[in-house]
Coordinates of C-alpha atoms and ligand atoms in Angstrom, one line a residue:
X251 CA 92.7 102.6 100.8
X252 CA 91.7 99.5 102.5
X253 CA 94.2 97.1 103.6
X254 CA 94.7 93.6 102.3
X255 CA 96.4 90.6 103.9
X256 CA 96.8 87.0 102.8
X257 CA 98.8 83.8 103.6
X258 CA 99.5 80.4 102.5
X259 CA 102.0 78.1 104.2
X260 CA 101.8 75.5 106.9
X261 CA 100.8 77.7 110.0
X262 CA 97.4 78.5 110.7
X263 CA 96.3 81.6 108.7
X264 CA 93.8 83.0 111.1
X265 CA 96.0 84.6 113.7
X266 CA 98.3 85.6 111.0
X267 CA 95.6 87.4 109.1
X268 CA 94.1 89.2 112.2
X269 CA 97.3 90.4 113.4
X270 CA 98.1 91.6 109.9
X271 CA 94.8 93.5 109.7
X272 CA 95.2 95.2 112.9
X273 CA 98.7 96.7 111.5
X274 CA 96.8 97.6 108.4
X275 CA 93.8 99.3 110.1
X276 CA 95.4 102.8 109.2
X277 CA 94.3 102.4 105.8
X278 CA 90.5 102.0 106.7
X279 CA 88.8 100.8 109.6
X280 CA 85.0 100.7 108.4
X281 CA 84.8 96.9 108.2
X282 CA 87.0 94.1 108.2
X283 CA 86.6 90.3 107.1
X284 CA 88.7 87.2 106.7
X285 CA 88.2 84.0 104.5
X286 CA 90.2 80.9 105.7
X287 CA 90.4 77.6 103.4
X288 CA 89.9 74.5 105.1
X289 CA 89.0 71.0 103.9
X290 CA 88.4 72.4 100.4
X291 CA 85.8 74.8 101.6
X292 CA 86.2 78.7 102.4
X293 CA 84.9 79.9 105.8
X294 CA 84.0 83.7 105.6
X295 CA 83.8 85.8 108.7
X296 CA 83.3 89.7 108.1
X297 CA 81.7 92.4 110.0
X298 CA 81.1 96.1 109.9
X299 CA 83.4 97.9 112.3
X300 CA 87.1 97.1 113.3
X301 CA 89.2 94.0 112.9
X302 CA 88.4 93.4 116.8
X303 CA 84.5 92.7 115.8
X304 CA 85.8 90.0 113.5
X305 CA 87.7 88.4 116.3
X306 CA 84.6 88.8 118.4
X307 CA 82.6 86.8 116.0
X308 CA 85.1 84.2 115.4
X309 CA 86.3 81.3 117.5
X310 CA 90.1 81.8 116.8
X311 CA 90.7 78.1 118.2
X312 CA 88.3 76.4 115.6
X313 CA 89.7 78.1 112.6
X314 CA 92.3 75.9 111.5
X315 CA 93.1 76.3 107.8
X316 CA 96.4 77.3 106.5
X317 CA 95.3 79.3 103.7
X318 CA 93.7 82.6 103.8
X319 CA 92.8 86.2 102.9
X320 CA 91.7 89.4 105.0
X321 CA 90.6 92.8 104.4
X322 CA 90.1 96.0 106.3
X323 CA 87.7 98.2 104.5
X324 CA 87.3 102.3 103.8
X325 CA 84.0 102.3 102.1
X326 CA 84.0 103.6 98.5
X327 CA 81.1 101.8 96.7
X328 CA 78.2 100.8 99.2
X329 CA 78.1 101.7 103.0
X330 CA 79.9 100.1 105.8
X331 CA 77.7 97.3 106.4
X332 CA 78.3 93.6 107.1
X333 CA 77.2 92.7 103.5
X334 CA 79.3 95.2 101.8
X335 CA 82.4 94.1 104.1
X336 CA 85.1 91.9 102.1
X337 CA 85.8 89.0 101.5
X338 CA 83.1 88.6 98.8
X339 CA 82.0 85.4 97.6
X340 CA 81.2 84.7 93.9
X341 CA 77.5 83.6 92.5
X342 CA 78.9 79.9 92.3
X343 CA 80.0 80.3 96.0
X344 CA 83.5 78.7 94.8
X345 CA 85.4 81.9 94.6
X346 CA 86.4 84.4 97.3
X347 CA 88.0 87.6 96.8
X348 CA 89.3 90.7 98.6
X349 CA 89.9 94.1 96.8
X350 CA 91.6 97.5 97.4
X351 CA 90.6 100.3 94.7
X352 CA 87.8 101.2 92.6
X353 CA 86.4 99.6 89.7
X354 CA 85.2 102.6 87.5
X355 CA 83.3 100.5 84.8
X356 CA 81.6 98.4 87.5
X357 CA 78.0 99.7 86.5
X358 CA 78.4 98.5 82.9
X359 CA 79.7 95.2 83.9
X360 CA 77.0 94.8 86.6
X361 CA 74.1 95.5 83.9
X362 CA 75.8 92.9 81.7
X363 CA 76.1 90.3 84.5
X364 CA 72.4 91.1 85.6
X365 CA 71.2 90.1 81.9
X366 CA 72.9 87.0 82.2
X367 CA 71.1 86.1 85.5
X368 CA 73.6 87.1 88.2
X369 CA 72.1 88.7 91.2
X370 CA 74.2 90.6 93.9
X371 CA 74.2 90.5 97.7
X372 CA 76.1 93.8 98.1
X373 CA 76.5 97.3 96.7
X374 CA 80.1 96.9 95.9
X375 CA 82.1 97.2 92.9
X376 CA 84.1 94.3 94.3
X377 CA 81.4 91.9 94.2
X378 CA 80.7 92.6 90.4
X379 CA 84.3 92.3 89.5
X380 CA 84.5 88.9 91.3
X381 CA 81.5 87.6 89.4
X382 CA 82.6 89.1 86.2
X383 CA 85.9 87.0 86.6
X384 CA 83.8 84.0 87.3
X385 CA 81.7 84.7 84.2
X386 CA 84.7 85.3 81.8
X387 CA 86.1 82.2 83.1
X388 CA 83.2 80.1 82.6
X389 CA 82.2 81.4 79.1
X390 CA 85.7 81.1 78.0
X391 CA 86.2 77.6 79.5
X392 CA 89.7 78.4 80.8
X393 CA 91.8 78.2 83.9
X394 CA 91.0 80.5 86.8
X395 CA 94.2 82.2 86.3
X396 CA 93.5 83.0 82.5
X397 CA 89.8 84.2 83.6
X398 CA 91.4 86.6 86.0
X399 CA 93.6 87.8 83.0
X400 CA 91.0 87.8 80.6
X401 CA 88.6 89.7 82.9
X402 CA 91.0 92.3 84.0
X403 CA 91.9 93.2 80.5
X404 CA 88.5 94.4 80.3
X405 CA 88.4 96.4 83.6
X406 CA 88.7 100.3 84.0
X407 CA 90.1 101.3 87.5
X408 CA 92.6 100.6 90.4
X409 CA 92.8 97.2 91.9
X410 CA 95.0 94.9 94.4
X411 CA 93.0 91.7 94.5
X412 CA 93.4 88.5 96.0
X413 CA 91.3 85.5 95.2
X414 CA 91.1 82.1 96.5
X415 CA 89.0 79.0 95.4
X416 CA 87.2 76.2 97.0
X417 CA 88.9 72.9 96.3
X418 CA 92.0 74.6 95.7
X419 CA 93.9 75.0 98.8
X420 CA 97.2 75.5 97.9
X421 CA 96.9 79.0 95.8
X422 CA 96.1 82.5 96.1
X423 CA 95.7 84.7 93.0
X424 CA 96.8 88.2 92.9
X425 CA 96.7 91.2 90.5
X426 CA 97.6 94.8 90.9
X427 CA 96.8 98.1 89.0
X428 CA 97.2 101.5 90.9
X429 CA 96.9 99.9 94.5
X430 CA 99.8 98.4 96.4
X431 CA 100.5 94.8 96.7
X432 CA 103.6 93.0 98.2
X433 CA 104.4 89.4 98.7
X434 CA 106.6 88.3 101.5
X435 CA 108.6 85.3 100.6
X436 CA 109.2 82.9 103.5
X437 CA 110.4 79.4 103.6
X438 CA 107.8 77.3 102.1
X439 CA 105.3 79.9 103.0
X440 CA 104.0 83.1 101.4
X441 CA 102.4 86.5 102.6
X442 CA 100.7 89.1 100.8
X443 CA 99.7 92.8 102.0
X444 CA 99.2 96.3 101.1
X445 CA 102.5 97.0 102.8
X446 CA 104.9 94.7 104.6
X447 CA 104.1 95.4 108.2
X448 CA 101.7 92.4 108.6
X449 CA 104.4 90.0 108.1
X450 CA 107.6 91.5 109.3
X451 CA 108.2 89.0 111.9
X452 CA 108.2 86.2 109.5
X453 CA 110.2 87.4 106.5
X454 CA 112.1 90.4 105.1
X455 CA 112.2 89.3 101.7
X456 CA 109.5 90.7 99.5
X457 CA 108.5 91.0 95.9
X458 CA 106.5 94.4 94.8
X459 CA 104.1 93.6 92.3
X460 CA 104.2 96.1 89.5
X461 CA 100.9 97.8 87.9
X462 CA 99.2 95.4 85.4
X463 CA 100.8 92.4 86.9
X464 CA 99.3 89.3 88.0
X465 CA 100.6 86.5 90.2
X466 CA 99.9 83.0 91.5
X467 CA 101.3 82.1 95.0
X468 CA 101.4 78.2 95.2
X469 CA 102.5 76.8 98.5
X470 CA 104.4 74.0 96.4
X471 CA 105.9 75.9 93.5
X472 CA 106.2 79.3 94.8
X473 CA 105.5 82.8 93.0
X474 CA 105.0 83.0 89.4
X475 CA 104.3 86.6 88.0
X476 CA 103.0 87.5 84.4
X477 CA 101.7 90.8 82.8
X478 CA 98.0 91.0 82.3
X479 CA 97.9 92.7 78.8
X480 CA 100.6 90.9 77.0
X481 CA 100.5 87.6 79.0
X482 CA 104.2 87.7 79.5
X483 CA 106.2 85.8 82.4
X484 CA 108.0 88.2 84.7
X485 CA 110.9 87.2 87.0
X486 CA 110.3 88.0 90.5
X487 CA 112.7 90.7 92.0
X488 CA 113.3 89.9 95.5
X489 CA 114.0 93.2 97.8
X490 CA 115.3 92.9 101.3
X491 CA 113.4 95.0 103.7
X492 CA 115.2 97.3 106.5
X493 CA 112.5 97.9 108.8
X494 CA 112.0 96.5 112.4
X495 CA 109.0 95.1 114.2
X496 CA 109.7 97.4 117.1
X497 CA 109.1 100.4 114.8
X498 CA 105.4 99.5 114.2
X499 CA 104.5 99.0 118.0
X500 CA 103.5 101.5 120.5
X501 CA 106.4 101.3 122.7
X502 CA 104.7 102.1 126.0
X503 CA 103.0 105.5 124.6
X504 CA 99.1 105.6 124.8
X505 CA 98.8 106.2 121.1
X506 CA 100.9 105.9 118.0
X507 CA 100.5 109.7 117.3
X508 CA 101.9 110.6 120.7
X509 CA 105.1 108.0 120.1
X510 CA 105.5 109.6 116.6
X511 CA 105.5 113.1 118.0
X512 CA 108.2 112.1 120.5
X513 CA 110.1 110.1 117.9
X514 CA 110.7 113.3 115.8
X515 CA 114.2 114.3 117.2
X516 CA 115.3 110.8 116.1
X517 CA 113.4 110.9 112.8
X518 CA 115.0 114.1 111.8
X519 CA 118.3 112.8 112.8
X520 CA 117.8 109.6 110.7
X521 CA 116.6 111.9 107.9
X522 CA 119.6 114.1 107.9
X523 CA 122.1 111.5 108.9
X524 CA 124.7 110.6 105.9
X525 CA 123.3 113.3 104.0
X526 CA 125.3 116.4 105.4
X527 CA 128.8 117.1 107.1
X528 CA 128.1 120.2 109.1
X529 CA 131.3 120.9 110.1
X530 CA 132.7 120.8 106.6
X531 CA 129.6 122.5 105.0
X532 CA 128.9 119.7 102.9
X533 CA 125.5 118.2 101.7
X534 CA 125.6 114.9 99.9
X535 CA 122.0 113.3 98.9
X536 CA 122.4 110.4 96.3
X537 CA 119.0 110.8 94.7
X538 CA 119.8 114.7 94.4
X539 CA 123.3 114.6 93.0
X540 CA 122.4 112.4 90.1
X541 CA 119.9 115.1 89.0
X542 CA 122.0 118.2 90.3
X543 CA 122.5 120.0 86.9
X544 CA 118.8 119.5 86.1
X545 CA 117.9 121.2 89.4
X546 CA 120.4 123.7 88.7
X547 CA 119.1 124.5 85.3
X548 CA 115.5 124.2 86.1
X549 CA 113.6 127.7 85.7
X550 CA 111.0 126.5 88.2
X551 CA 110.1 124.0 90.6
X552 CA 106.5 122.5 90.9
X553 CA 105.7 121.1 94.0
X554 CA 102.8 118.7 94.5
X555 CA 101.2 116.7 97.4
X556 CA 97.8 116.3 99.4
X557 CA 96.9 116.9 103.0
X558 CA 100.1 117.4 105.3
X559 CA 102.5 116.7 102.4
X560 CA 101.0 119.7 100.6
X561 CA 101.7 121.8 103.7
X562 CA 105.4 120.4 103.8
X563 CA 105.3 121.5 100.0
X564 CA 104.3 125.1 101.2
X565 CA 107.2 125.3 103.5
X566 CA 109.4 124.4 100.9
X567 CA 108.5 127.1 98.7
X568 CA 109.8 129.4 101.2
X569 CA 112.9 127.6 101.6
X570 CA 113.6 127.1 97.9
X571 CA 112.8 130.8 97.3
X572 CA 114.8 132.1 100.0
X573 CA 118.0 129.8 99.8
X574 CA 118.2 129.0 96.2
X575 CA 116.1 132.1 94.5
X576 CA 114.2 129.7 92.3
X577 CA 110.6 130.3 91.4
X578 CA 108.3 127.6 93.0
X579 CA 104.6 126.7 92.4
X580 CA 102.8 124.4 95.0
X581 CA 99.7 122.5 94.1
X582 CA 97.3 120.3 95.4
X583 CA 97.9 117.2 93.5
X584 CA 94.1 116.8 92.8
X585 CA 94.0 120.3 91.3
X586 CA 97.0 120.1 89.2
X587 CA 96.1 116.8 87.4
X588 CA 92.7 118.2 86.2
X589 CA 93.2 121.7 85.3
X590 CA 95.5 121.3 82.1
X591 CA 98.7 122.7 83.7
X592 CA 101.5 124.1 81.7
X593 CA 104.4 121.9 82.1
X594 CA 107.9 122.4 80.4
X595 CA 110.4 119.7 79.7
X596 CA 112.9 121.4 82.1
X597 CA 110.5 121.4 85.0
X598 CA 111.3 119.6 87.9
X599 CA 108.4 118.3 89.7
X600 CA 108.8 117.4 93.4
X601 CA 106.1 115.0 94.4
X602 CA 105.7 114.6 98.4
X603 CA 103.9 111.9 99.9
X604 CA 104.3 109.9 103.2
X605 CA 102.7 106.7 101.9
X606 CA 103.9 107.0 98.5
X607 CA 100.6 105.9 97.2
X608 CA 98.3 108.5 97.0
X609 CA 96.0 108.2 94.0
X610 CA 95.8 112.1 93.3
X611 CA 99.7 112.6 93.6
X612 CA 100.4 109.4 91.4
X613 CA 97.9 110.7 88.7
X614 CA 99.6 114.2 88.8
X615 CA 103.1 112.7 88.4
X616 CA 101.9 110.6 85.6
X617 CA 100.7 113.8 83.9
X618 CA 103.9 115.7 84.5
X619 CA 106.0 112.7 83.3
X620 CA 103.8 112.5 80.2
X621 CA 104.8 116.3 79.5
X622 CA 108.5 115.3 79.7
X623 CA 109.0 116.9 83.2
X624 CA 111.6 115.4 85.9
X625 CA 110.0 113.5 88.7
X626 CA 111.6 114.0 92.2
X627 CA 109.9 111.9 94.9
X628 CA 110.1 112.7 98.6
X629 CA 108.6 109.8 100.0
X630 CA 108.6 107.9 103.5
X631 CA 107.5 104.3 102.5
X632 CA 110.5 102.6 100.8
X633 CA 109.6 100.7 97.6
X634 CA 106.1 102.6 97.5
X635 CA 104.5 103.3 94.1
X636 CA 105.6 106.8 93.9
X637 CA 109.0 106.0 94.9
X638 CA 109.3 103.7 92.1
X639 CA 107.6 105.9 89.4
X640 CA 109.8 108.8 90.3
X641 CA 113.0 109.5 88.0
X642 CA 114.7 110.2 91.3
X643 CA 113.9 110.9 94.9
X644 CA 115.0 111.3 98.5
X645 CA 113.3 109.0 101.3
X646 CA 112.5 110.6 104.5
X647 CA 113.6 107.9 106.9
X648 CA 110.9 109.0 109.5
X649 CA 110.2 105.1 110.1
X650 CA 106.6 103.9 109.6
X651 CA 104.0 106.3 110.7
X652 CA 100.8 104.5 111.8
X653 CA 98.8 107.4 113.4
X654 CA 96.3 108.6 110.6
X655 CA 97.3 112.3 111.5
X656 CA 100.7 112.9 110.1
X657 CA 103.4 114.3 112.5
X658 CA 106.8 112.8 112.3
X659 CA 106.4 112.3 108.4
X660 CA 105.7 116.1 108.1
X661 CA 108.8 117.2 109.7
X662 CA 111.1 114.6 108.1
X663 CA 109.9 116.0 104.8
X664 CA 110.6 119.5 105.7
X665 CA 114.0 118.3 106.8
X666 CA 114.6 116.6 103.4
X667 CA 113.3 119.7 101.6
X668 CA 115.5 122.0 103.7
X669 CA 118.6 120.0 102.7
X670 CA 117.7 120.2 99.0
X671 CA 116.9 123.9 99.2
X672 CA 120.4 124.5 100.9
X673 CA 122.2 122.2 98.3
X674 CA 120.6 123.9 95.6
X675 CA 121.1 127.5 96.8
X676 CA 124.8 126.5 97.2
X677 CA 125.0 125.2 93.6
X678 CA 123.3 128.3 92.3
X679 CA 125.9 130.5 94.0
X680 CA 123.3 132.0 96.4
X681 CA 124.7 130.6 99.6
X682 CA 128.4 130.6 100.2
X683 CA 130.3 127.8 101.7
X684 CA 130.7 129.5 105.1
X685 CA 127.2 130.3 105.0
X686 CA 126.3 126.6 104.3
X687 CA 128.6 125.5 107.2
X688 CA 126.6 127.9 109.6
X689 CA 123.3 126.8 108.5
X690 CA 124.1 123.0 108.3
X691 CA 125.3 123.5 112.0
X692 CA 122.2 125.2 112.9
X693 CA 120.0 122.5 111.2
X694 CA 122.2 119.9 113.1
X695 CA 121.0 121.2 116.3
X696 CA 117.3 121.0 115.6
X697 CA 116.6 117.4 117.0
X698 CA 118.1 118.7 120.5
X699 CA 115.7 121.7 120.4
X700 CA 112.8 119.5 119.6
X701 CA 113.8 117.3 122.6
X702 CA 113.8 120.4 124.7
X703 CA 110.3 121.3 123.6
X704 CA 108.9 118.1 124.2
X705 CA 109.7 118.6 127.9
X706 CA 107.0 121.0 128.1
X707 CA 104.4 118.5 127.2
X708 CA 102.5 118.7 130.6
X709 CA 102.2 122.6 129.9
X710 CA 100.7 122.0 126.6
X711 CA 98.4 119.4 128.2
X712 CA 97.1 121.7 130.7
X713 CA 96.6 124.4 128.1
X714 CA 94.6 121.8 126.3
X715 CA 92.3 121.1 129.3
X716 CA 91.0 125.0 128.7
X717 CA 90.0 124.3 125.2
X718 CA 88.8 120.8 125.1
X719 CA 85.2 121.8 124.7
X720 CA 85.7 124.7 122.2
X721 CA 83.9 124.5 119.1
X722 CA 86.2 126.7 116.8
X723 CA 89.9 127.5 116.6
X724 CA 91.8 130.1 114.5
X725 CA 95.6 129.4 113.5
X726 CA 97.7 132.4 112.3
X727 CA 101.2 132.3 111.2
X728 CA 103.3 134.5 108.8
X729 CA 106.0 133.7 106.2
X730 CA 107.6 130.3 106.5
X731 CA 105.3 129.6 109.4
X732 CA 102.1 130.3 107.7
X733 CA 101.9 126.6 106.4
X734 CA 102.5 125.4 109.9
X735 CA 99.2 127.5 111.0
X736 CA 97.5 125.5 108.2
X737 CA 99.2 122.2 109.4
X738 CA 98.3 122.9 113.0
X739 CA 94.5 123.6 112.0
X740 CA 94.3 120.5 110.0
X741 CA 95.8 118.4 113.0
X742 CA 93.2 119.7 115.2
X743 CA 90.4 119.2 112.7
X744 CA 91.5 115.7 111.9
X745 CA 91.7 114.2 115.4
X746 CA 89.4 116.3 117.6
X747 CA 86.7 117.1 115.2
X748 CA 86.9 120.8 116.3
X749 CA 86.5 123.2 113.2
X750 CA 89.7 124.9 112.9
X751 CA 91.1 127.2 110.2
X752 CA 94.6 128.5 109.4
X753 CA 95.4 131.6 107.8
X754 CA 98.3 133.9 107.3
X755 CA 98.0 136.3 110.0
X756 CA 97.9 139.3 108.0
X757 CA 94.8 138.1 106.2
X758 CA 92.9 138.1 109.5
X759 CA 91.6 141.4 108.9
X760 CA 90.3 140.5 105.6
X761 CA 87.4 138.2 107.1
X762 CA 88.4 135.9 109.9
X763 CA 88.6 138.8 112.4
X764 CA 84.7 138.9 112.1
X765 CA 84.5 135.6 113.9
X766 CA 86.7 136.6 116.9
X767 CA 84.9 137.2 120.2
X768 CA 85.6 135.9 123.9
X769 CA 84.9 132.3 122.9
X770 CA 87.5 132.3 120.0
X771 CA 90.9 130.8 120.7
X772 CA 93.5 132.0 118.5
X773 CA 96.8 129.9 118.0
X774 CA 99.5 132.5 117.0
X775 CA 102.9 131.3 115.7
X776 CA 104.7 134.3 117.1
X777 CA 108.5 133.3 117.6
X778 CA 110.9 136.0 116.6
X779 CA 111.6 136.5 112.9
X780 CA 111.3 139.2 110.2
X781 CA 107.6 139.8 110.8
X782 CA 107.7 139.7 114.7
X783 CA 106.5 143.4 115.0
X784 CA 103.6 142.6 112.5
X785 CA 102.7 139.6 114.5
X786 CA 102.4 141.7 117.6
X787 CA 100.1 144.1 115.9
X788 CA 97.8 141.1 115.0
X789 CA 97.8 139.7 118.4
X790 CA 96.7 143.5 119.7
X791 CA 93.9 143.3 117.1
X792 CA 92.9 140.0 118.4
X793 CA 92.8 141.2 122.0
X794 CA 91.0 144.4 121.5
X795 CA 88.2 141.8 120.4
X796 CA 88.5 139.8 123.4
X797 CA 89.9 136.7 121.6
X798 CA 91.9 134.3 123.5
X799 CA 95.4 133.9 122.6
X800 CA 97.5 130.9 122.6
X801 CA 101.1 132.1 121.4
X802 CA 104.2 130.1 120.3
X803 CA 107.1 132.4 121.3
X804 CA 110.8 132.2 121.8
X805 CA 112.0 131.0 125.2
X806 CA 113.0 134.5 126.2
X807 CA 110.1 136.5 124.8
X808 CA 108.2 139.0 127.1
X809 CA 106.4 141.2 124.8
X810 CA 104.0 138.7 123.6
X811 CA 103.9 136.7 126.9
X812 CA 102.4 139.6 128.4
X813 CA 99.7 139.8 125.8
X814 CA 98.7 136.1 125.4
X815 CA 96.7 134.1 127.7
X816 CA 99.1 131.3 127.1
X817 CA 102.4 130.7 125.7
X818 CA 104.2 127.6 124.4
X819 CA 107.9 128.2 124.2
X820 CA 110.5 127.5 121.4
X821 CA 114.2 127.7 121.4
X822 CA 115.9 130.3 119.0
X823 CA 116.8 129.0 115.7
X824 CA 117.3 130.4 112.0
X825 CA 113.8 131.6 111.0
X826 CA 113.7 129.3 108.0
X827 CA 114.2 126.4 110.1
X828 CA 111.5 127.1 112.5
X829 CA 108.6 125.2 111.2
X830 CA 110.4 122.2 112.6
X831 CA 110.2 123.6 115.7
X832 CA 106.8 125.5 115.9
X833 CA 105.0 122.6 114.6
X834 CA 105.7 120.3 117.2
X835 CA 103.7 122.1 120.3
X836 CA 100.6 122.4 117.7
X837 CA 100.8 118.6 117.3
X838 CA 100.8 118.0 121.0
X839 CA 98.0 120.7 121.6
X840 CA 95.7 118.7 119.1
X841 CA 96.6 115.4 120.4
X842 CA 95.9 116.5 124.2
X843 CA 92.7 118.2 123.0
X844 CA 91.4 115.0 121.0
X845 CA 92.4 112.8 124.0
X846 CA 90.3 114.9 126.4
X847 CA 87.5 114.8 123.9
X848 CA 87.5 111.0 123.9
X849 CA 88.3 110.9 120.3
X850 CA 90.0 107.8 118.4
X851 CA 93.3 109.9 118.1
X852 CA 95.0 107.1 115.7
X853 CA 92.0 106.3 113.6
X854 CA 90.0 109.4 113.4
X855 CA 86.3 109.0 111.9
X856 CA 86.2 109.0 108.1
X857 CA 89.8 109.2 107.4
X858 CA 92.6 106.8 106.1
X859 CA 96.3 107.1 106.2
X860 CA 96.7 106.0 102.6
X861 CA 94.3 107.4 100.2
X862 CA 94.2 105.2 97.0
X863 CA 91.1 106.7 95.6
X864 CA 90.9 109.7 93.8
Ligands
LIG180 C1 95.5 111.4 104.0 C2 96.3 111.2 105.2 C3 97.2 112.6 105.4 C4 98.0 112.8 104.4 C5 97.5 112.7 103.0 C6 98.4 112.7 101.8 O1 94.6 112.3 103.8 O2 95.2 111.2 106.4 O3 97.6 112.7 106.7 O4 98.7 113.9 104.5 O5 96.6 111.6 102.9 O6 99.2 111.5 102.1 P1 100.6 111.2 101.5 O7 100.7 109.7 101.9 O8 100.4 111.2 100.3 O9 101.5 112.2 102.4

């Protein structure tokens, strides 16, 4: 987690860094800081809290330097305090550094440095790393670049770092392992950031630093990259970004989350576009095509992810089993990686990640790769680490998702996975050409149905007002909508801090039913499907115990509408596609409840969007 930015060129660095940090706040917002080089000295401004706090303690007009680095923090080592905020300064006062990641052997390094007379201002692993670099450089009497390289060769952990030096106002030193770092190449100016959003208006030409690479950005000579271990030069490979500035702005909405909920008809269309011809019953996904025969021959699929992405994986389990009749196992990446899983060479591991940077997912991928499995990535961020380490993959084209709670990325993931399941079903002879045609026509109609559902937003808001002060919620769903119940509960927890649990509706009687009384709202996903009658029975059981029912039903439903306290309506659809619909009112419900409770919807406490620590 943590976001880092940097600039060297002819413009004033301060406003570029502040604006850039605000765009990266989704990565962490415990504290922030900038360091600007001017007249051969470095001015550091940092503060606990959001980037705005740094602005409050800085007088924009007086900070003139044209080189600088900045950081927004999600605390790992050391509480979020002013002193623990980045940038950190080395003992000599000459070097200033920002860091995203965790140095695992920082304790050993710190003890060694203390023996050599170093003392530390902060509790961070970052300050240890910086002084270690300084010490290695001094004791080996080498250049700063070589000192960084030698020091990092002895470091265990993850890092994306940027260092500037007093008396050296032309250069930013960079290194990366396990945390993202992208360099923006302008005309005689250079940018760095954890993702490209901070410098979108200045350049679309980027170089992604690879793991175990370091680089020097020099305002006169440009970018030079080398490997840390082997000390071998690497040719920078320039990529052209497709992203627009508009995509990362609120566009008239109060919050990014609301904008992103409303963007779903478009993001699903963008995700499906060019990958299917409904009228001809054809699916064509480039990344999938390449591995078609592997998919066809795979005896099982393993799906890994974290948080919302794991929920998309659970939906996919139902989709692949239903359409392709292939066994699927879905795992939390964090569990998978640590439990010595049995992985065969003909396994396909589908790794789902919005950010493409989640540390646990990445580590699980590496483990599966080392056992010979094929990795298929489903990522949203183009050029992200997971997208690059996967053997093949399909992007979710949801556009940048800024709200920490995932919404449009989830439905886009489900859309991609639906296409994959349908295509695999067709290849395996489980879905005929005419069935595929019908299913694709149906899938093509989903964005329009979401548009229709969004028109009931006012009604969802009024339901929310009844429950804004509730302390607990239960979410129930069956079949392919069970993961939607989990996702609905997660959304509410994340942004409103209300305790919520998701359950398969039939499991209610094995425990959660004990919680039901007149104060317990139960959200039931009850649109018509193969288990409709069973859901009605579950609702009756809740009613009998005076629980309050908020049900998602079909537009023409009457049976459940009579039983429920409130209903949210969805159009009819093939049952397997309903998660794309039923998740939308649940997103709106949690959004409105959180707003009514005065919560920071886009940046909920303690969370970060991109979790690059284990
Ligand atoms: C964090 C985010 C969640 C996200 C999860 C996995 O917890 O707050 O919204 O679902 O990480 O992230 P990924 O980028 O791998 O999908």
